[in-house]
CSV table of C-alpha atoms in Angstrom, one decimal:
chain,number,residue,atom,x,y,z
A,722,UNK,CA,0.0,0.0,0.0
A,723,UNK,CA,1.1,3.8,-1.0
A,724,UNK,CA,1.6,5.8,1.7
A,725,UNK,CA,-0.2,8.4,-0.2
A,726,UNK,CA,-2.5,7.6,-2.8
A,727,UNK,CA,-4.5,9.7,-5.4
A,728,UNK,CA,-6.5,8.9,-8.3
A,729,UNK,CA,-4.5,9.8,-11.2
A,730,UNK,CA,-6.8,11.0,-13.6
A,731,UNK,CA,-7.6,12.9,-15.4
A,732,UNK,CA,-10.2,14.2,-13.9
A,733,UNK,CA,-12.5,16.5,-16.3
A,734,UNK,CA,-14.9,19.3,-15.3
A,735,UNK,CA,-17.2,21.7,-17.5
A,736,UNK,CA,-15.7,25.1,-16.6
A,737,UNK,CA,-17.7,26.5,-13.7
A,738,UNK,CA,-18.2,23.4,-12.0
A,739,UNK,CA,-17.1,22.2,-8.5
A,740,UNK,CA,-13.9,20.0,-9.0
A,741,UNK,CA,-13.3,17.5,-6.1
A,742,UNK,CA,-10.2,15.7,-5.6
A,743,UNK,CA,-9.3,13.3,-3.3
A,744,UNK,CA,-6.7,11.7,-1.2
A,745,UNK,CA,-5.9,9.0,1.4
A,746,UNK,CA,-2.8,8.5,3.2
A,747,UNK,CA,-1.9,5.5,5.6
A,748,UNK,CA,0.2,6.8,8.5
A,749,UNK,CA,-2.2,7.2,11.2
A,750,UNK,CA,0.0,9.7,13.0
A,751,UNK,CA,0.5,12.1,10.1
A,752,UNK,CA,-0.5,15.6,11.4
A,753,UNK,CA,-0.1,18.2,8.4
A,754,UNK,CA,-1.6,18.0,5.2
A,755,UNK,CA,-0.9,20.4,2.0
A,756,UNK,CA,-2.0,20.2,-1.4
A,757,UNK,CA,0.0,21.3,-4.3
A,758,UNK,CA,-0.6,22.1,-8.0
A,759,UNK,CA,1.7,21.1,-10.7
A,760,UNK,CA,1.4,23.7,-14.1
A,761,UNK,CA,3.3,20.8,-17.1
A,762,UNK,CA,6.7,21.7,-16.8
A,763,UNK,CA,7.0,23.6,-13.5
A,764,UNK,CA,7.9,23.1,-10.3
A,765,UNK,CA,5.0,22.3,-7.2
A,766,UNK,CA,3.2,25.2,-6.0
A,767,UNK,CA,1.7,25.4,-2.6
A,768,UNK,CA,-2.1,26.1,-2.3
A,769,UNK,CA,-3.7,25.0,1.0
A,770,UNK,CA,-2.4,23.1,4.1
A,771,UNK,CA,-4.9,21.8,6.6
A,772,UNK,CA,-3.5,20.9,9.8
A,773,UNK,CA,-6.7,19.8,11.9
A,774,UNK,CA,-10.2,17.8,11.0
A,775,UNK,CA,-12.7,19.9,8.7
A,776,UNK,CA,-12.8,22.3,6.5
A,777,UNK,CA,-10.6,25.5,5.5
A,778,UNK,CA,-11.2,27.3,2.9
A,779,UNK,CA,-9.5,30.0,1.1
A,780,UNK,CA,-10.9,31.6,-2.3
A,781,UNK,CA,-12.2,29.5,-4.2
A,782,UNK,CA,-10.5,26.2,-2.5
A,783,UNK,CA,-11.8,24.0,0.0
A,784,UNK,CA,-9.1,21.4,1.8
A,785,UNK,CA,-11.1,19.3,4.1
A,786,UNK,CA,-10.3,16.7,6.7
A,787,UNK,CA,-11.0,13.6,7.8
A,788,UNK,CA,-8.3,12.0,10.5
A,789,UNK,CA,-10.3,9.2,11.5
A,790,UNK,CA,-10.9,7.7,7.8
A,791,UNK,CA,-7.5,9.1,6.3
A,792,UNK,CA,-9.2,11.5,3.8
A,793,UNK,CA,-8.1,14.6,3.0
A,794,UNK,CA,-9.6,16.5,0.0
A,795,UNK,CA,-9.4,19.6,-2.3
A,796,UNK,CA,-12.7,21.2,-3.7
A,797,UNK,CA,-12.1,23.9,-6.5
A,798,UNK,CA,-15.3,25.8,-7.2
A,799,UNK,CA,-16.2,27.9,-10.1
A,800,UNK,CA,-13.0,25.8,-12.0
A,801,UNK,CA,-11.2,27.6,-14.8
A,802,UNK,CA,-9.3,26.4,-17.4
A,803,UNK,CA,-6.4,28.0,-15.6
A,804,UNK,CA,-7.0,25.3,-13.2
A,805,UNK,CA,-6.1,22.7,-15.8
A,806,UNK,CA,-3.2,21.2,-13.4
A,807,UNK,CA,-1.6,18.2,-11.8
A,808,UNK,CA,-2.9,18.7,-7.9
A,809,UNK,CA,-0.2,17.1,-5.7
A,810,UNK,CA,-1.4,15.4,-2.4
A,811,UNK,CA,1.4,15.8,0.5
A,812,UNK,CA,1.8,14.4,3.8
A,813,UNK,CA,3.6,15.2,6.6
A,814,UNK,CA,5.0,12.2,8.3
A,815,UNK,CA,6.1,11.1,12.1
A,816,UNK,CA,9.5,10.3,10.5
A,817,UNK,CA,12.1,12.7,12.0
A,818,UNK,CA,13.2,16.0,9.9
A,819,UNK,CA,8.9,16.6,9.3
A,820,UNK,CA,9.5,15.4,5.5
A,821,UNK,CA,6.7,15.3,3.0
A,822,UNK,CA,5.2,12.0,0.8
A,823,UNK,CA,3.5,13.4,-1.6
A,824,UNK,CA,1.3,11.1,-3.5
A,825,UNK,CA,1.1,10.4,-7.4
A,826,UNK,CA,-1.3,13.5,-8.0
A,827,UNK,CA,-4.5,13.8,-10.0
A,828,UNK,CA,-4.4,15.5,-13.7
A,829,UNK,CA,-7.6,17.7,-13.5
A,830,UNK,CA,-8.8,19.1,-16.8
A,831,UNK,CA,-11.1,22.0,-16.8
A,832,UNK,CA,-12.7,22.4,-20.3
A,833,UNK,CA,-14.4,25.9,-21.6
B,1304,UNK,CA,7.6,32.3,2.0
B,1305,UNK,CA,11.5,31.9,0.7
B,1306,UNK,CA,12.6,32.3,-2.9
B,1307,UNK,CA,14.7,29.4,-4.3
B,1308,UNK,CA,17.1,30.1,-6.8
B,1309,UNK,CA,18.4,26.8,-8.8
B,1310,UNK,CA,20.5,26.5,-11.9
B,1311,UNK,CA,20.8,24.9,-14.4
B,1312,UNK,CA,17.0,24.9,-15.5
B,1313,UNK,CA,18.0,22.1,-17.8
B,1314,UNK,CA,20.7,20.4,-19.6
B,1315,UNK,CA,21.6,17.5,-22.0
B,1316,UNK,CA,24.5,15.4,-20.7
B,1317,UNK,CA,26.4,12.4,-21.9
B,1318,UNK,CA,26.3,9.2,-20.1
B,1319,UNK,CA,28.7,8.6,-17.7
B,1320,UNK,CA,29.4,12.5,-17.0
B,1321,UNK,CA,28.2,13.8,-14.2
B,1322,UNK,CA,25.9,17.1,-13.6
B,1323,UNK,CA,26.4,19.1,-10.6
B,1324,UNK,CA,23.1,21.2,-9.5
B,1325,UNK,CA,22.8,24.5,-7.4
B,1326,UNK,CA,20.3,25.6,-4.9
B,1327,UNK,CA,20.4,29.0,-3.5
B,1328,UNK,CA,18.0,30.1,-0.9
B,1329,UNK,CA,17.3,33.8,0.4
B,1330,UNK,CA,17.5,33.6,3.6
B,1331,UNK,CA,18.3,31.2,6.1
B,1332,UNK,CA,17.0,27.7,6.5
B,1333,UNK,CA,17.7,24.8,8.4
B,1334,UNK,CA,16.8,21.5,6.1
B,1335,UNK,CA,16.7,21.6,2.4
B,1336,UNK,CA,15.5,18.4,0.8
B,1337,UNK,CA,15.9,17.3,-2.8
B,1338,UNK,CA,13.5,15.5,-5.0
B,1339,UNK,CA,13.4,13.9,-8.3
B,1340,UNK,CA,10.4,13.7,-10.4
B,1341,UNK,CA,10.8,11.2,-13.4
B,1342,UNK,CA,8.2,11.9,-16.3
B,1343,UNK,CA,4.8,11.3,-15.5
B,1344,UNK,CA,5.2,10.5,-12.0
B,1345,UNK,CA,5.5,12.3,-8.1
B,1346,UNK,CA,8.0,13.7,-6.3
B,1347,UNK,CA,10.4,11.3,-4.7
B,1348,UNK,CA,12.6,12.4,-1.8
B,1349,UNK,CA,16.6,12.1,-2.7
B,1350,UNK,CA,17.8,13.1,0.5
B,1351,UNK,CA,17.8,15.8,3.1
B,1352,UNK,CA,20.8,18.3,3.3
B,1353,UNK,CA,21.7,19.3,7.1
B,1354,UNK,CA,24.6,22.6,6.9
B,1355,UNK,CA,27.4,21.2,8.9
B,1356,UNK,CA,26.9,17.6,8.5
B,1357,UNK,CA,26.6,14.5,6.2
B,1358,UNK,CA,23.1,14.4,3.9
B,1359,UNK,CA,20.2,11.8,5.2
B,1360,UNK,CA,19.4,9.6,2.1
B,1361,UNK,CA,16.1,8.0,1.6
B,1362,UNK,CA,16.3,4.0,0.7
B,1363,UNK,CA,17.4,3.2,-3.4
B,1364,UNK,CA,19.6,6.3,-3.3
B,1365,UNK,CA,23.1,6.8,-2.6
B,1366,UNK,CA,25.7,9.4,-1.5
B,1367,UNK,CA,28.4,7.6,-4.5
B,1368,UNK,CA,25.6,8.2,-6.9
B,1369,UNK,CA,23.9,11.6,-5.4
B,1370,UNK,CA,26.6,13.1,-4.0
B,1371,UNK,CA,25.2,16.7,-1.6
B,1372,UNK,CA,27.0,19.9,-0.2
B,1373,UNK,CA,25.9,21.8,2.2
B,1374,UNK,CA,28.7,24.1,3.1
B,1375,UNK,CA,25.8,27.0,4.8
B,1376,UNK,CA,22.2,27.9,5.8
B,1377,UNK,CA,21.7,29.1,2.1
B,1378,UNK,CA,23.2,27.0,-0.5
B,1379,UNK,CA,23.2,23.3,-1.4
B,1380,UNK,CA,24.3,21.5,-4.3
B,1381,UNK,CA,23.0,18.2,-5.8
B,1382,UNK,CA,25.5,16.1,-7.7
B,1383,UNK,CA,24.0,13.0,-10.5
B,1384,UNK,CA,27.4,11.2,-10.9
B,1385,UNK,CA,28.1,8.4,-14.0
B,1386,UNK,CA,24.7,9.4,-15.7
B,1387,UNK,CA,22.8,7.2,-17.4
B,1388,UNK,CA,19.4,7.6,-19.4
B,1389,UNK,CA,17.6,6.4,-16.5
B,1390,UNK,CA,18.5,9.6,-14.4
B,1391,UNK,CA,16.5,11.3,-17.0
B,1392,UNK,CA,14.3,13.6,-14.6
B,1393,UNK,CA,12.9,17.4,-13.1
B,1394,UNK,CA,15.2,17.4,-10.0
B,1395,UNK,CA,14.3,19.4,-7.1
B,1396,UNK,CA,15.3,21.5,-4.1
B,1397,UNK,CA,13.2,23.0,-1.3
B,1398,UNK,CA,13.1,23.9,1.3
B,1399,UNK,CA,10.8,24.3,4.7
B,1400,UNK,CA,8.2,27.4,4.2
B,1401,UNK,CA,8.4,29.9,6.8
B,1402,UNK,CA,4.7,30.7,6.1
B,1403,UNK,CA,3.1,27.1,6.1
B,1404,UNK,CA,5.2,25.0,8.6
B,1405,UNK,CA,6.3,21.8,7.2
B,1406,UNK,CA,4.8,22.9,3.7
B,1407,UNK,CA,7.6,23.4,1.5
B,1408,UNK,CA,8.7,25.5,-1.1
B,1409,UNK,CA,10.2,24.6,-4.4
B,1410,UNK,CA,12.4,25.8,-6.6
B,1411,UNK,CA,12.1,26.2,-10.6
B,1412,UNK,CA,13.7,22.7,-11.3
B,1413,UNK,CA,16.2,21.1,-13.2
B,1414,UNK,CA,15.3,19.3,-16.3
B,1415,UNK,CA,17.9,16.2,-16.9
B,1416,UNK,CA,18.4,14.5,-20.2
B,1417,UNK,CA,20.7,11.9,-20.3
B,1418,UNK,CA,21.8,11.1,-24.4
């Protein structure tokens, strides 16, 4: 079993739409969560970190929580084609020097 | 959150040479961790670079082969020694965010081909 898994895609929306993309992790003791998008041929971008069970928001993204089934998730609302992007899921581990896994990441397609 | 500076963006080397990349960070930081991301897949942890003492290396890679400086707080380098086709890959550095603990930043990349 990954250590971080994500459903590779792609994943395609009608521009507008709610894009939901998900994530599972298996280290029970993980305690910081981040999500990163990947533009083809650049480098990760940070975009949310959720560090507790629920929801955070900020703009139009949604990370939400889930400790006890090992969920964590990224809604985009309103998706643009500028969201058209590879949307890395990363975990923080108990492993000493707080390094990321980051899982395979989901393609997401946002078509006009 | 830190700006990463890393060089080369991306080169085309001969097999069995060996391509040494630069990180340079602007301001201070602790760890800096480097990654490799072969095409079409994730990020896979290289090692982690500690100033003032020997590189951490995750399992399948090696200091002979991935060969890490660290000499201060700001700079590391990252070393792919006797390439072969199979080090084809985006390699890169980051480092811990000062704005989003334990969320790190990345630098631009490095894009390897190995003819």
């Amino acid at each position: 079993q990954k250590e971080v898994e994500q459903n590779s895609g792609p994943l395609s929306v009608p521009e507008g739409a709610i894009a939901s993309l998900n994530c599972t992790y298996s280290d029970r003791g993980s305690q910081s969560f981040f999500w990163y998008r990947q533009y083809s041929g650049k480098s990760p971008e940070l975009i949310m970190s959720i560090y507790s069970n629920g929801d955070k928001e900020d703009g139009r993204f949604t990370a939400q929580l889930n400790k006890a089934s090992q969920y964590v998730s990224l809604l985009i609302r309103d998706s643009q084609p500028s969201d058209s992007a590879t949307y890395l899921c990363a975990v923080n581990s108990n492993r000493a020097g707080n390094m990321l896994t980051f899982g395979g990441g989901t393609r997401l397609m946002v078509k006009p | 959150s830190a700006v990463i500076s890393q060089k080369p963006s991306r080169d085309i080397c001969q097999r069995g040479t060996s391509l040494t990349i630069q990180c340079q960070v602007d301001s201070q930081v602790t760890m800096m961790f480097w990654y490799r991301q072969q095409p079409g897949q994730s990020l896979t942890l290289i090692a982690t670079a500690n100033q003032g003492s020997e590189a951490t290396y995750e399992s399948g890679f090696v200091i002979d082969k991935f060969p890490i400086s660290r000499p201060n707080l700001t700079f590391s380098t990252l070393t792919v020694s006797n390439m072969s086709p199979e080090d084809s890959s985006i390699y890169l550095c980051s480092v811990d965010s000062t704005l989003t603990p334990y969320g790190y930043t990345f630098g631009s990349g490095t894009r390897l081909t190995v003819v």
